Short mmCIF file of C-alpha atoms and ligand atoms in Angstrom, two decimals:
data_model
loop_
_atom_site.label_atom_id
_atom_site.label_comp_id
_atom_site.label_asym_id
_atom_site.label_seq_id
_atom_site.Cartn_x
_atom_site.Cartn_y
_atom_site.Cartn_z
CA UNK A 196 0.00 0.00 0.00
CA UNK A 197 1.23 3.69 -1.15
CA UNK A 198 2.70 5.52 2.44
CA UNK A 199 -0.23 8.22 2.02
CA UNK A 200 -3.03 5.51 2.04
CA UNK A 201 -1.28 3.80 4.68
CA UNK A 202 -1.44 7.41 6.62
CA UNK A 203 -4.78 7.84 5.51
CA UNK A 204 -6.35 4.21 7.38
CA UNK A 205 -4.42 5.22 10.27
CA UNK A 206 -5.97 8.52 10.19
CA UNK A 207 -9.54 7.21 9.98
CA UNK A 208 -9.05 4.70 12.95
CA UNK A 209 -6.97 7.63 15.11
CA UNK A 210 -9.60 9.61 14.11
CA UNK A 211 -13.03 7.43 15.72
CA UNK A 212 -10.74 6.81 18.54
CA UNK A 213 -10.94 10.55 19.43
CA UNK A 214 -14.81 10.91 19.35
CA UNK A 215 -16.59 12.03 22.53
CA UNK A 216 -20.04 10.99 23.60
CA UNK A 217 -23.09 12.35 25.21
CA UNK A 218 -25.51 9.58 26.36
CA UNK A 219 -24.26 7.15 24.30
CA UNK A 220 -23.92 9.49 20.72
CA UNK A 221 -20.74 11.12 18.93
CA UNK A 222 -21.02 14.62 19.75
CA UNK A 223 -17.07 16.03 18.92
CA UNK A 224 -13.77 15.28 19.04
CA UNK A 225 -11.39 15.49 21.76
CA UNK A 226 -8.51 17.85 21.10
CA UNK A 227 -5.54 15.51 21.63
CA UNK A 228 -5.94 11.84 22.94
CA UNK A 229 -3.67 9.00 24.56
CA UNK A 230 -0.68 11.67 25.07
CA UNK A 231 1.51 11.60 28.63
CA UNK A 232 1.41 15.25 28.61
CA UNK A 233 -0.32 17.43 31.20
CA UNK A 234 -3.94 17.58 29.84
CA UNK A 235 -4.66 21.09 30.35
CA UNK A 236 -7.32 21.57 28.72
CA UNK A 237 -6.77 19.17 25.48
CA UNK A 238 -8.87 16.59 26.77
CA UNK A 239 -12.37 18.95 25.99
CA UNK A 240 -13.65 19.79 22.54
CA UNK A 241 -12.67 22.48 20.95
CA UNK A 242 -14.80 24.33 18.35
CA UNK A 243 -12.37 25.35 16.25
CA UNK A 244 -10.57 22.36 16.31
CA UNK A 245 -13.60 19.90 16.00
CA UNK A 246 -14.35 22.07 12.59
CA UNK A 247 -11.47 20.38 10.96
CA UNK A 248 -12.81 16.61 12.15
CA UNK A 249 -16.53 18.28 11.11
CA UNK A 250 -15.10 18.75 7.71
CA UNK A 251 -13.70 15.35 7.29
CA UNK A 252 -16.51 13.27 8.22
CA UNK A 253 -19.13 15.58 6.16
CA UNK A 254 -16.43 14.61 3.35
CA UNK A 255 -16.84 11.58 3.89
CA UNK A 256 -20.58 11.23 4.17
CA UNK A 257 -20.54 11.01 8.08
CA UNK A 258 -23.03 13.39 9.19
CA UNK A 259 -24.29 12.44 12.59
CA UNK A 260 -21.97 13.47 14.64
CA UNK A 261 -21.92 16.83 12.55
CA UNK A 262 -25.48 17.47 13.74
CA UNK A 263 -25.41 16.14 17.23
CA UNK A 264 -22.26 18.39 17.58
CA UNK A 265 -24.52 21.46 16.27
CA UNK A 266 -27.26 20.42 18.38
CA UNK A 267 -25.49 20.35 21.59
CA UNK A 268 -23.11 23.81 21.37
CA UNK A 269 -26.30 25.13 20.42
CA UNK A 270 -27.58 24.74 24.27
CA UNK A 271 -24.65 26.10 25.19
CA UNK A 272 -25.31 28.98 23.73
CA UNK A 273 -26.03 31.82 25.93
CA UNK A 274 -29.42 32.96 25.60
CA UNK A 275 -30.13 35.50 28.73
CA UNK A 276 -29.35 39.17 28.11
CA UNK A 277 -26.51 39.75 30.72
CA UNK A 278 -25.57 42.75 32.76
CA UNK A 279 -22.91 40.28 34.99
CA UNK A 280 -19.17 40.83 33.46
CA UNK A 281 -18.67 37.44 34.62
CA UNK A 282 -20.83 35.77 33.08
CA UNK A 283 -20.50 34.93 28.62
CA UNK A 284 -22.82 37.65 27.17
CA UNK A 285 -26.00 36.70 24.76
CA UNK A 286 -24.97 34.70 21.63
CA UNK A 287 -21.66 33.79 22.97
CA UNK A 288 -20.27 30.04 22.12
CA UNK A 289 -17.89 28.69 24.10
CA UNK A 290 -14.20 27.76 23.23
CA UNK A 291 -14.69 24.26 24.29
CA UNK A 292 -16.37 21.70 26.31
CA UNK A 293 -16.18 18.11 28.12
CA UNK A 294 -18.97 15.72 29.15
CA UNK A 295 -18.56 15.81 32.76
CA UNK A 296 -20.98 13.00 35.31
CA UNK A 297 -23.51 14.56 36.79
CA UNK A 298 -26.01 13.00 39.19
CA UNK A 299 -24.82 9.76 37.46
CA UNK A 300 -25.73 11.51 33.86
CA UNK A 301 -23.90 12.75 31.18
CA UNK A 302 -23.63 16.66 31.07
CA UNK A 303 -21.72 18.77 29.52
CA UNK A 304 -19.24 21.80 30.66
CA UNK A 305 -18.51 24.46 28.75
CA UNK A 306 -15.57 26.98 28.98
CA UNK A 307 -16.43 30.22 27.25
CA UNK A 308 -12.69 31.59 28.07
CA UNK A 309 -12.91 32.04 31.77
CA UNK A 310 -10.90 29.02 33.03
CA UNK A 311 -8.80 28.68 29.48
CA UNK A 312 -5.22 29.98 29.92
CA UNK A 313 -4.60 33.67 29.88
CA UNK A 314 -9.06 34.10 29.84
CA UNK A 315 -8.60 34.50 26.03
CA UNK A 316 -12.31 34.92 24.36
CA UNK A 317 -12.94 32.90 21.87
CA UNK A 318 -14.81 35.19 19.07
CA UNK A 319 -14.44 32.60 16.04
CA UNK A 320 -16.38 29.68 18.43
CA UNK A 321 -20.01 31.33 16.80
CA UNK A 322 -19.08 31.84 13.69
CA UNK A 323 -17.65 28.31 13.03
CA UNK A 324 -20.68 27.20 14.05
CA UNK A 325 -22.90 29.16 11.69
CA UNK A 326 -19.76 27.96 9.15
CA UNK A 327 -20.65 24.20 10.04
CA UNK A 328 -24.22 24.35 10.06
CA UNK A 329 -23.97 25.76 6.60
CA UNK A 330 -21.76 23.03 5.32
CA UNK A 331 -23.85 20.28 6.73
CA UNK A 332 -27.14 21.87 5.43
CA UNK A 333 -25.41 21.72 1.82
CA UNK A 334 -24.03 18.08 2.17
CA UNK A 335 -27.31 16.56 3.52
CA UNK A 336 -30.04 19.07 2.02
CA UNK A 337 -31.42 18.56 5.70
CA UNK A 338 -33.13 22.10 5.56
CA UNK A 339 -35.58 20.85 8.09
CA UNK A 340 -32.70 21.30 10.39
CA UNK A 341 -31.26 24.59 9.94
CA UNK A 342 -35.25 25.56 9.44
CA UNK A 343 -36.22 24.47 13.18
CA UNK A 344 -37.16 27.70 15.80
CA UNK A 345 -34.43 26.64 18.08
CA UNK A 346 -31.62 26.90 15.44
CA UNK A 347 -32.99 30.00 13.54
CA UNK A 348 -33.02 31.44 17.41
CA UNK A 349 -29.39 30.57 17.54
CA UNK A 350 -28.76 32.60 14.45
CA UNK A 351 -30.20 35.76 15.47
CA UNK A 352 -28.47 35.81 18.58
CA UNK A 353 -25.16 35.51 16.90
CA UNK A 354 -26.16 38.29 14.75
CA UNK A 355 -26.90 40.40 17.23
CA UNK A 356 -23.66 39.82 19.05
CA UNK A 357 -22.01 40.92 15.96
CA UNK A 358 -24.19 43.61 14.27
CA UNK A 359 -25.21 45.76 17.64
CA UNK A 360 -24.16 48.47 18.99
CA UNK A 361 -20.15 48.72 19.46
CA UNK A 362 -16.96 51.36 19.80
CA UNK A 363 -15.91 51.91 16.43
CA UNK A 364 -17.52 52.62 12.72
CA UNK A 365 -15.86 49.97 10.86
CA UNK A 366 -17.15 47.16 9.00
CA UNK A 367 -14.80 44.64 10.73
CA UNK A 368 -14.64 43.06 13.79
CA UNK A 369 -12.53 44.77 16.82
CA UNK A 370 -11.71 41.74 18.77
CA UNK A 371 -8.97 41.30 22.15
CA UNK A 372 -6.03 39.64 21.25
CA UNK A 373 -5.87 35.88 20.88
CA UNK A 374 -9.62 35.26 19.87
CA UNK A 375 -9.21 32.77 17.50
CA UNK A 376 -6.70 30.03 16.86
CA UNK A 377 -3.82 32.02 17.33
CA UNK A 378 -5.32 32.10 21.21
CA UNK A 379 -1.88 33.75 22.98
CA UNK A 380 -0.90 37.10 23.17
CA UNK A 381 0.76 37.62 19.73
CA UNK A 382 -0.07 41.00 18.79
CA UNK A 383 -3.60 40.21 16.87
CA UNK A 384 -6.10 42.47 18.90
CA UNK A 385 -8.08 45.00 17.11
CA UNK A 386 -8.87 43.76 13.27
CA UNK A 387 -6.86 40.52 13.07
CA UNK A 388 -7.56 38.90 9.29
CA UNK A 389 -8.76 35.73 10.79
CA UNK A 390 -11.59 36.86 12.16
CA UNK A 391 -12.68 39.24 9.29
CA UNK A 392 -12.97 36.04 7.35
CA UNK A 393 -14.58 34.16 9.69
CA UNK A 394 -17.15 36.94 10.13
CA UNK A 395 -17.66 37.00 5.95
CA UNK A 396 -18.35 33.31 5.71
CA UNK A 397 -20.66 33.56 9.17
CA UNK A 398 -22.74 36.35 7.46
CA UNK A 399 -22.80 34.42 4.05
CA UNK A 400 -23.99 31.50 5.99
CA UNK A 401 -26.47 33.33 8.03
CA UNK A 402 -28.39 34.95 4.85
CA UNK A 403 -28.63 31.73 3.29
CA UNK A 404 -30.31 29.98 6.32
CA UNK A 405 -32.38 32.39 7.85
CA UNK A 406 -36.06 31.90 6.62
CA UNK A 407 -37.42 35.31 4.82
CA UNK A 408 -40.55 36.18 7.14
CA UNK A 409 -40.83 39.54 9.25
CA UNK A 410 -38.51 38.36 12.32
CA UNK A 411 -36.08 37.54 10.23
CA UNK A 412 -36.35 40.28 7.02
CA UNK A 413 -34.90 43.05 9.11
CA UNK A 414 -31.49 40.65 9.88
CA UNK A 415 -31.21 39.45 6.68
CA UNK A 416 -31.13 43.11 5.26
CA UNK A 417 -28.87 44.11 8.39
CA UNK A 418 -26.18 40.28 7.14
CA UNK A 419 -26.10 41.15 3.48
CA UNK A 420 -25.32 45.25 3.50
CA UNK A 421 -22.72 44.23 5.87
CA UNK A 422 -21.21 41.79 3.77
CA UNK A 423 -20.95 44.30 0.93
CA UNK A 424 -19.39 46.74 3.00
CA UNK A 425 -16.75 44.05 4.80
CA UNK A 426 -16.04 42.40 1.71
CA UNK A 427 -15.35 46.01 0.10
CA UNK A 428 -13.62 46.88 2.78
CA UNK A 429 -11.75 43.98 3.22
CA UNK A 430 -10.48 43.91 -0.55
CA UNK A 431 -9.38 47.20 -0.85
CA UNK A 432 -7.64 48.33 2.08
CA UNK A 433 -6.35 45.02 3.06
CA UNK A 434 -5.40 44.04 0.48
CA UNK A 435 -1.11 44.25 -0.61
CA UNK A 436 0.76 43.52 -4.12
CA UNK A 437 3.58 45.74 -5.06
CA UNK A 438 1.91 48.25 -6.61
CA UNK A 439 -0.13 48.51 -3.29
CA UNK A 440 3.13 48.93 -1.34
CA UNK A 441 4.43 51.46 -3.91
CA UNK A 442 1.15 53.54 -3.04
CA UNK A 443 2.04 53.08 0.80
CA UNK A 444 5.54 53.99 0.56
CA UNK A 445 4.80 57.01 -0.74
CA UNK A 446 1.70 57.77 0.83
CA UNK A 447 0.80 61.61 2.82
CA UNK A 448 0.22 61.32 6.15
CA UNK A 449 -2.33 63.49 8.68
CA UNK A 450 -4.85 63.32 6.35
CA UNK A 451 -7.87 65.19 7.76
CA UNK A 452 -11.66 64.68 6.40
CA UNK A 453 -13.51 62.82 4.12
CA UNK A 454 -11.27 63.21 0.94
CA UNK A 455 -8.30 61.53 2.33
CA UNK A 456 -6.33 58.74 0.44
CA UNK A 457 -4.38 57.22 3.56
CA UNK A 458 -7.20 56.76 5.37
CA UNK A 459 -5.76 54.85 8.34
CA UNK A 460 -2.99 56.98 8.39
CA UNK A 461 -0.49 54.63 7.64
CA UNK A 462 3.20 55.70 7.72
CA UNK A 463 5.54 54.71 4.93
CA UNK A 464 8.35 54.05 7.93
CA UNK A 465 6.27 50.94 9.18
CA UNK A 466 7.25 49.02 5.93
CA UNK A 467 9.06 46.42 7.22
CA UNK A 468 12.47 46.01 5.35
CA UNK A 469 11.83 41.97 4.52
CA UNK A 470 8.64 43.06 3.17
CA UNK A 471 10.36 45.06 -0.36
CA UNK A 472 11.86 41.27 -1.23
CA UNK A 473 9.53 39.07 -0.18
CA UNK A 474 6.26 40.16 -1.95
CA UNK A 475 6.18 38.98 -5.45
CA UNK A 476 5.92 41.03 -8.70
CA UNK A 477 3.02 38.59 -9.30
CA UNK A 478 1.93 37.87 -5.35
CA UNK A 479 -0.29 39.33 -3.23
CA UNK A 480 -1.37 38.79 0.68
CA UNK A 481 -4.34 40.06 2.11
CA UNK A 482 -2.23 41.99 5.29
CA UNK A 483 -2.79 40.59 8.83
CA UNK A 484 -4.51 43.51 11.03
CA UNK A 485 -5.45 47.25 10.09
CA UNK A 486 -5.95 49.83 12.21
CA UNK A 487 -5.41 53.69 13.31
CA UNK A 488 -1.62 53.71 12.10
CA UNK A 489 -1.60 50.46 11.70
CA UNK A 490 -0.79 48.13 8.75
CA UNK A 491 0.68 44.67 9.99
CA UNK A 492 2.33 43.62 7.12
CA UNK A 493 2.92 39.46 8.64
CA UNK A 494 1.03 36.91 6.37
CA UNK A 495 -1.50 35.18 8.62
CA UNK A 496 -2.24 31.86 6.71
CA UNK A 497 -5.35 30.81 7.66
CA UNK A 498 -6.76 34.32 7.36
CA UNK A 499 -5.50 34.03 3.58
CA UNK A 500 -6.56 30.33 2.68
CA UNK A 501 -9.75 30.79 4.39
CA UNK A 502 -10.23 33.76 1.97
CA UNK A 503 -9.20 32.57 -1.17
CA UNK A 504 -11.14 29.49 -1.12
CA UNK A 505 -14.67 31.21 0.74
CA UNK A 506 -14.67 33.60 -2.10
CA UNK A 507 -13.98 36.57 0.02
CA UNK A 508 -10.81 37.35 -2.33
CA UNK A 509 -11.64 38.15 -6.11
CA UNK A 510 -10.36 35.70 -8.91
CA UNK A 511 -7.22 37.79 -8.93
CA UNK A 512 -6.30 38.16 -5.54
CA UNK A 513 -7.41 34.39 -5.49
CA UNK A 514 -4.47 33.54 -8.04
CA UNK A 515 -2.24 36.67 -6.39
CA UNK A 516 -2.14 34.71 -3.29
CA UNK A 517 -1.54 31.15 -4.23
CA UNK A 518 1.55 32.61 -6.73
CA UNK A 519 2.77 34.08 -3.42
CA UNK A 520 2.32 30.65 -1.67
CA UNK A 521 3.64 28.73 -4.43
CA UNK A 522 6.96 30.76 -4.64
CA UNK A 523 7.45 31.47 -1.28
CA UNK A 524 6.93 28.03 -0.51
CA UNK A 525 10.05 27.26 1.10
CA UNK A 526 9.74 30.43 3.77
CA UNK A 527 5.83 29.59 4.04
CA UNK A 528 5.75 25.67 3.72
CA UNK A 529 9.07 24.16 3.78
CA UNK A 530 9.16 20.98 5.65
CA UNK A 531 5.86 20.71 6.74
CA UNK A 532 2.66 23.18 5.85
CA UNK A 533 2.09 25.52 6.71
CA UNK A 534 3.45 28.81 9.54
CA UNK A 535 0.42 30.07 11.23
CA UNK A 536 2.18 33.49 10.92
CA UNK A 537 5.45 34.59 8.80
CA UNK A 538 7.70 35.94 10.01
CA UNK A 539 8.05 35.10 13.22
CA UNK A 540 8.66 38.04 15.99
CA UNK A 541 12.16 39.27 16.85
CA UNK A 542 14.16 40.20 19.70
CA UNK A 543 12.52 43.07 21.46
CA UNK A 544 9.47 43.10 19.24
CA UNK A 545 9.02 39.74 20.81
CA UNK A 546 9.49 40.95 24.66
CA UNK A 547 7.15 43.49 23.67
CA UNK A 548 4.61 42.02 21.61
CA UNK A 549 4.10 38.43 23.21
CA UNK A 550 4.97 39.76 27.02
CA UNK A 551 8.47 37.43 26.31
CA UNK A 552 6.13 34.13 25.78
CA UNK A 553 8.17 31.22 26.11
CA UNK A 554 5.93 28.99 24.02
CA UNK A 555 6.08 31.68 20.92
CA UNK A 556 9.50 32.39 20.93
CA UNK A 557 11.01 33.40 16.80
CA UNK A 558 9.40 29.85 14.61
CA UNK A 559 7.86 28.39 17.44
CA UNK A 560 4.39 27.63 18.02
CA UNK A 561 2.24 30.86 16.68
CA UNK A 562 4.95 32.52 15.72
CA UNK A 563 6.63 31.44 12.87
CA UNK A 564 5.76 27.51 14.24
CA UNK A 565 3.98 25.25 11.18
CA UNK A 566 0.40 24.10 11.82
CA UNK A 567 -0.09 20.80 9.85
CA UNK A 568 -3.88 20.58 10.50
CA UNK A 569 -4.06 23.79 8.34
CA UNK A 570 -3.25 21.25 5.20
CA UNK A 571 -6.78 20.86 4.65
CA UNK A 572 -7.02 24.48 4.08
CA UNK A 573 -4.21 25.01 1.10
CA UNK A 574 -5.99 21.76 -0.66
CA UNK A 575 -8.82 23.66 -0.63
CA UNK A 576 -7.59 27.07 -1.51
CA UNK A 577 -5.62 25.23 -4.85
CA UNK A 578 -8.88 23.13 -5.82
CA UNK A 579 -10.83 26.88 -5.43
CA UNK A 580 -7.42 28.25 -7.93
CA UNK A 581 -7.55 25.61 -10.36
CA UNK A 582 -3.88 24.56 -9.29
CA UNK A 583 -4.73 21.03 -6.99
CA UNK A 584 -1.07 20.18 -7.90
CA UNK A 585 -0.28 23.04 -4.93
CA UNK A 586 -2.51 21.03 -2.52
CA UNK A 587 -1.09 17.66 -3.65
CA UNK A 588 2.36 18.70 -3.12
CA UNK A 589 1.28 20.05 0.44
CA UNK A 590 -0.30 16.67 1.16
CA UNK A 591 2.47 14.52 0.50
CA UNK A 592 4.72 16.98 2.76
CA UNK A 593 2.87 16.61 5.12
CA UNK A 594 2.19 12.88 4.73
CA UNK A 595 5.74 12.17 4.79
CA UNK A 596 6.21 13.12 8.60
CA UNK A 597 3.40 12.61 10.56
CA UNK A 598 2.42 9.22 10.98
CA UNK A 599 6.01 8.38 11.51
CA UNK A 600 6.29 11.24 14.15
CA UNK A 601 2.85 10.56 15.83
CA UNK A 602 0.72 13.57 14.37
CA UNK A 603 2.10 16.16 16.46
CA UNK A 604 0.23 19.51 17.33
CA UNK A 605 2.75 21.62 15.67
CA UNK A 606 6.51 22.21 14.45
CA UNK A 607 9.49 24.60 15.11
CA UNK A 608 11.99 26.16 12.84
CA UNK A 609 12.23 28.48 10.12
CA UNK A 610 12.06 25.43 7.76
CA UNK A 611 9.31 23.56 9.53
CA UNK A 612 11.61 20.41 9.99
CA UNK A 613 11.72 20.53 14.26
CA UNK A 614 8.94 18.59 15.76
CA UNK A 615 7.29 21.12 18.49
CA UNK A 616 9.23 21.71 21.78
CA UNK A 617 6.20 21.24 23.35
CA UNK A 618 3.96 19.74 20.50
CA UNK A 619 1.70 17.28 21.52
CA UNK A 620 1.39 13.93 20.17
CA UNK A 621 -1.97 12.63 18.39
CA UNK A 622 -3.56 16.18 18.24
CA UNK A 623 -6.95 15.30 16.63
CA UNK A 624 -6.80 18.55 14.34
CA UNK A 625 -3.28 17.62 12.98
CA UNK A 626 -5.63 13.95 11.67
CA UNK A 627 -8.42 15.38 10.47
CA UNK A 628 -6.73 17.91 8.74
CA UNK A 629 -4.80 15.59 6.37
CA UNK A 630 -8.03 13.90 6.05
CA UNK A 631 -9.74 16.72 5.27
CA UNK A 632 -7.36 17.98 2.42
CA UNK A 633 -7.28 14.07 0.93
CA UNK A 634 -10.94 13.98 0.61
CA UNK A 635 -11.20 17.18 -1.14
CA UNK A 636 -8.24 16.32 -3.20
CA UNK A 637 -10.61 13.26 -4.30
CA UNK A 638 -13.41 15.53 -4.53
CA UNK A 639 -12.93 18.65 -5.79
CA UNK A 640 -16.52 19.11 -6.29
CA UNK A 641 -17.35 18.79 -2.68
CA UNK A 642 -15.60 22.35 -1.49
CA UNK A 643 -18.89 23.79 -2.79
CA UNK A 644 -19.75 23.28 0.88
CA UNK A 645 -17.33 26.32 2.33
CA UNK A 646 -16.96 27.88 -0.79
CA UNK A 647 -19.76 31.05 -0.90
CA UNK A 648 -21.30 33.06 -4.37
CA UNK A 649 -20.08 36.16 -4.97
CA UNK A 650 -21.90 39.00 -2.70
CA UNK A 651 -23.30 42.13 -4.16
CA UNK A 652 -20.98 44.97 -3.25
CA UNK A 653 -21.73 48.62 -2.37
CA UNK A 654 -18.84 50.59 -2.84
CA UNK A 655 -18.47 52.68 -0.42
CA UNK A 656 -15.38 54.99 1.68
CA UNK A 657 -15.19 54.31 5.54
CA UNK A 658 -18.68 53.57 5.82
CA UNK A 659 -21.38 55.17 6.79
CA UNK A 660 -21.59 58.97 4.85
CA UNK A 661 -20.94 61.98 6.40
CA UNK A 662 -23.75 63.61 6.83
CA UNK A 663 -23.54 66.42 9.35
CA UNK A 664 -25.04 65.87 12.59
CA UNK A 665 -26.68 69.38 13.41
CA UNK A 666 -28.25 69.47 16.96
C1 GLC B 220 -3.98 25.70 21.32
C2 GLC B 220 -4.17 26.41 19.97
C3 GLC B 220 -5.63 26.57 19.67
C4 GLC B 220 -6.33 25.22 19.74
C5 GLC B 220 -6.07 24.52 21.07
C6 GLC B 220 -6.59 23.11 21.11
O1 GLC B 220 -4.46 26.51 22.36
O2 GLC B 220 -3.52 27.64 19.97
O3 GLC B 220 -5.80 27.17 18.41
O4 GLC B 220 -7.70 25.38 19.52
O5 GLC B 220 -4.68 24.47 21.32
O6 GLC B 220 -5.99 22.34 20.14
#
């Protein structure tokens, strides 16, 4: 048997071995299994993480577990309007969750961030939900489902989490830092890419389950105008190719009013010097955060494969960023796919930005560290470009190691060859994303399920016009 079919079985059978019940049914997947580690807290389910193990069994026709999973994070849901700061506010999903005995029952636990190292909130929790439900809606046609009160409730309380009243006038998402898988202090507070993708797909999803009736009209309207102006937003001031950073590096500053070109007021001496070499004459990234004088220029990968293949970039920027990944392979991919974030942080940038983390030091972990599990997400951003042969070559990389080294959680080293200093062994993500990205390789057809229609776009400057307020 070929080694990647041999990985493959093994993956399949590692894979049921991490399931987690609730009264006798799969409900997720535990986040790392049979490991002589500390547990922390990898022996609960992890949203995020059981996404990856969602996508693989809805690839492969498995979609029981998929629903049950839906079903019970739903509950967990808050659903009480909440004036205690300790307590998750309305719409919030948790991070993760264990089944836990309870008067000799099965019940679950959630932990929305309070107990999880650091208290990090986990803002992408809700809108991989919405993500999933979508996907398993389109695999089983089940629109029964997505179409009963309770879950229709759960989507209106997301969307008013995310489309209330807030701080700022922007069409993104200001989030703390470390609200999504990068969940450490790393320097990705405020807009961070990830999220703003997230968010796209969660609205996406959201208009094409709610039912049109008169509860629901008024947040359909509310999901698609602010798509248009996120995806607007998202495309052209986030987006960076050279003739972008030409326009930056020679950009006015203190621009005052509503004419102004530098509209974040950017300064051409944030550039940062590997940037000029590194960004291809035919490449293209969308940038990782943007903010009040604030571009930050590091490629987030997930942020990027998650938008090329969702349809959040355009055609071009689709093909802008796979050139990019395809020719900076070796600084992006190299040993194993793919760095969560490149490059990694420096010397007193660092002590600064991380608070001197131990576990991110320079091409560890978050920072500058490869993610295998995130395979599943370049096979899907080359099927979306037309150019599999990127997420075959990924694949086999990635094939070629882990089995043999136990499918750790992560690796170190500018060229991705160091297994983790601290990497777990059998992380469940690290599985079901090879899984993920073979089944799609199979069955190219079946990315239809995270892969959205174009939305219609209102161009539009910073939103909202200036009209003047005259009191
Ligand atoms: C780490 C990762 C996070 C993941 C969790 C469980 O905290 O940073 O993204 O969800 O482990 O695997």
């Amino acid at each position: 048997m070929k080694e990647l079919d041999k990985s493959i079985e093994i993956g399949w059978d590692l894979l049921e071995q991490s399931v987690m019940t609730y009264d006798g049914k799969p409900i997720g997947t535990l986040a790392a299994c049979g490991d002589s580690m500390e547990a922390l807290n990898y022996d609960q389910c992890f949203m995020r993480d059981f996404a990856v193990s969602a996508i693989a069994f809805l690839l492969r026709g498995e979609t029981e577990i998929v629903r049950n999973f839906l079903l019970a994070t739903l509950r967990l849901q808050t659903h009480e309007k909440q004036l205690n700061c300790f307590k998750p506010g309305e719409g919030l999903m948790p991070a993760s969750f264990k089944v836990v005995q309870h008067n000799g029952k099965d019940a679950l636990e959630a932990d929305f961030g309070e107990r999880a190292i650091a208290r990090v909130t986990p803002v992408d929790s809700a809108f991989w939900w919405l993500i999933l439900l979508r996907a398993y809606t389109n695999v089983t046609q089940d629109w029964n489902f997505a179409h009963r009160s309770d879950v229709q409730t759960g989507i209106r309380l997301l969307l008013d989490l995310c489309l209330l009243a807030r701080f700022d006038m922007f069409p993104t998402m200001l989030v703390p830092d470390g609200s999504f898988m990068i969940d450490r202090r790393m320097g990705v507070y405020g807009y961070p890419l990830d999220i703003q993708v997230l968010f796209f797909m969660a609205l996406q999803s959201a208009q094409e389950l709610l039912i049109p009736n008169d509860t629901n009209d008024v947040y359909i309207d509310a999901a698609k105008t602010r798509l248009s102006h996120l995806t607007f937003h998202l495309r052209q001031y986030y987006w960076l190719n050279f003739p972008q950073l030409n326009e930056i590096y020679r950009y006015q500053s203190e621009e005052f009013g509503d004419d102004s070109i530098n509209q974040f007021n950017i300064y051409a001496d944030s550039i940062p010097s590997w940037l000029e070499g590194w960004l291809r004459e035919d490449g293209g990234y969308f940038v990782g955060n943007l903010g009040p004088a604030r571009m930050d220029f590091r490629w987030l990968s997930q942020g990027n494969l998650l938008s090329t293949f969702s349809g959040l970039a355009n055609d071009n920027q689709q093909q802008a960023i796979l050139n990019q990944l395809e020719h900076r392979w070796e600084d992006l991919v190299g040993a194993m796919p793919i760095k969560a974030c490149f490059p990694a942080l420096e010397g007193r940038d660092w002590q600064l930005i991380t608070g001197s983390d131990p576990k991110n030091k320079p091409w560890s972990y978050h920072n500058g560290g490869s993610w295998p599990f995130l395979v599943w997400a370049i096979a899907a951003a080359a099927i979306k470009g037309k150019r599999p042969e990127l997420g075959h070559k990924a694949v086999e990389i990635a094939a070629s190691r882990l089995q043999d080294d136990g499918w750790p959680e992560y690796y170190d080293g500018r060229t991705g060859r160091l297994m983790g200093r601290k990497a777990r062994k059998r992380q469940t993500w690290t599985i079901a994303g090879l899984l993920a990205a073979y089944e799609l390789l199979t069955h190219p057809e079946k990315l239809e399920m995270l892969s959205f229609p174009e939305p219609a776009i209102l161009p539009c400057t910073i939103d909202g016009a200036s009209t003047p307020l005259v009191l």
